[in-house]
mmCIF file of C-alpha atoms in Angstrom:
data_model
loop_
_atom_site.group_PDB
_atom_site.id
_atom_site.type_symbol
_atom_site.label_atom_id
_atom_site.label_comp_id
_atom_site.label_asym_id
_atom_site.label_seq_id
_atom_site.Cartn_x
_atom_site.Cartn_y
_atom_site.Cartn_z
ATOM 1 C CA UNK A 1324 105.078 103.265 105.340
ATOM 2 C CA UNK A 1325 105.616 100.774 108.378
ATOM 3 C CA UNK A 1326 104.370 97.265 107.642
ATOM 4 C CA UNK A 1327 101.268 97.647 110.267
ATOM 5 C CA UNK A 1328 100.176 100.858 109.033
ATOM 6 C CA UNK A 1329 100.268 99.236 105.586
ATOM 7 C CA UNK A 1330 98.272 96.285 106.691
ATOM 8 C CA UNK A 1331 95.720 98.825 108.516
ATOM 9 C CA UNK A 1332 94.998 100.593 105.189
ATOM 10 C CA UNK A 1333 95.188 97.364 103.239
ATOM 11 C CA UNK A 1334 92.305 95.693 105.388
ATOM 12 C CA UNK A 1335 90.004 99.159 105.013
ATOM 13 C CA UNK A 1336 89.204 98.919 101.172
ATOM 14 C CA UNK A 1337 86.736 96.757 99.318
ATOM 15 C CA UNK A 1338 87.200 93.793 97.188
ATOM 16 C CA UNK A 1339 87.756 95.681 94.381
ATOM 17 C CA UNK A 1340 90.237 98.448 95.487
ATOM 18 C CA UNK A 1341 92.084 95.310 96.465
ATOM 19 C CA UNK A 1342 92.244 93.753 93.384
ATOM 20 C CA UNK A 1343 93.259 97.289 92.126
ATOM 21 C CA UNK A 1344 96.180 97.314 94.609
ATOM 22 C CA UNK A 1345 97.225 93.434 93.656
ATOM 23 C CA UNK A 1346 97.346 95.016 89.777
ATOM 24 C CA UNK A 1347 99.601 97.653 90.681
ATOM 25 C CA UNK A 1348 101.523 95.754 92.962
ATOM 26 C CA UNK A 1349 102.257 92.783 90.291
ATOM 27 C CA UNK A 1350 103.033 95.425 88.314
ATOM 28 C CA UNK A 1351 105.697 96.604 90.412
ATOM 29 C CA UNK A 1352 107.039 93.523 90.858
ATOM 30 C CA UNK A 1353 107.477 92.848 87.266
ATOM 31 C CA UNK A 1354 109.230 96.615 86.476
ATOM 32 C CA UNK A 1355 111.369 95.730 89.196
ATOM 33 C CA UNK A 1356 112.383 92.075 88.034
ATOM 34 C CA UNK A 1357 113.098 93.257 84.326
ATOM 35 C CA UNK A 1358 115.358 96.115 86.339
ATOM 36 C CA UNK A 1359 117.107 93.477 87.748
ATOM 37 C CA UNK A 1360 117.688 91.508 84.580
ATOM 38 C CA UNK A 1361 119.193 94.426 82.550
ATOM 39 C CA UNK A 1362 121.197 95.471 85.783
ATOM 40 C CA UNK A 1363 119.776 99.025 85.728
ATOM 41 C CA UNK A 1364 118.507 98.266 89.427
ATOM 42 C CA UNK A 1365 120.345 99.631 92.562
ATOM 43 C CA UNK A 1366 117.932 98.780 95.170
ATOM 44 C CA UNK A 1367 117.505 95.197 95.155
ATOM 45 C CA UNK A 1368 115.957 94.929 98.711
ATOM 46 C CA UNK A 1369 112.667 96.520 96.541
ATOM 47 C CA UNK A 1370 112.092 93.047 95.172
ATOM 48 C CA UNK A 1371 111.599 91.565 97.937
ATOM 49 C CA UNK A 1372 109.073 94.452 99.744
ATOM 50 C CA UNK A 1373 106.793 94.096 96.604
ATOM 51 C CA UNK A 1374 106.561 90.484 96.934
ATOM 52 C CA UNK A 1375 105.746 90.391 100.667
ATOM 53 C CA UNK A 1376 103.239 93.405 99.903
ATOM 54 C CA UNK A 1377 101.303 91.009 97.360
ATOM 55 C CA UNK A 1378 101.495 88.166 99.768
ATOM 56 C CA UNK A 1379 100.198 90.685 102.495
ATOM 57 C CA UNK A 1380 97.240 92.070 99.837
ATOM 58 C CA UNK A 1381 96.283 88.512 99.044
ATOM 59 C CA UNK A 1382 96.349 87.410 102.465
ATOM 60 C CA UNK A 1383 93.712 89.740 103.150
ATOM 61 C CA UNK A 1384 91.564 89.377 100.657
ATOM 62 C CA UNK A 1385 91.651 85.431 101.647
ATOM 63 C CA UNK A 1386 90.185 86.542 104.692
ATOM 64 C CA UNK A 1387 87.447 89.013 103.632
ATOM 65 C CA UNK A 1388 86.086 85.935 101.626
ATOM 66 C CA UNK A 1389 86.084 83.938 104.430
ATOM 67 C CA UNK A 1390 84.092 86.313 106.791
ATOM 68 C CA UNK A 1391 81.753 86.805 104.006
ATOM 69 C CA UNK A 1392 81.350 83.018 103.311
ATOM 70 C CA UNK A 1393 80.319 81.978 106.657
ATOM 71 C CA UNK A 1394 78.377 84.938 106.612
ATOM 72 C CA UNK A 1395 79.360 87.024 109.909
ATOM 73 C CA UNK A 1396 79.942 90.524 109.690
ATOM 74 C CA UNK A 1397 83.072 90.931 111.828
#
């Protein structure tokens, strides 16, 4: 999935589906780190996709709160 369509799906869901998504993604990130350490991992470059995906997520969820703290709707 290209990094804007990502973002566009990203910035659809709710607080909590985002928090879902950070789980997962975390997740990921660990798997892939203890791949790394016991050298079954081939695609290194994965790393580095899931951490930019989490700083993406976060990011966004900054954001949301915010809109919603200074109370405008857009």
């Amino acid at each position: 999935m290209k990094t804007a369509e990502y973002t566009k799906n990203v910035r659809a869901k709710s607080t909590d589906e985002l928090k879902d998504e950070l789980a997962a993604l975390r997740r990921e990130q660990f798997n892939l780190r203890m791949q790394a350490a016991i050298g079954q991992q081939g695609k290194s470059h994965l790393i580095n996709q899931a951490r930019k995906k989490i700083a993406r997520v976060k990011t966004i969820m900054n954001q949301q709160a915010k809109v919603k703290a200074s109370g405008r709707t857009s």
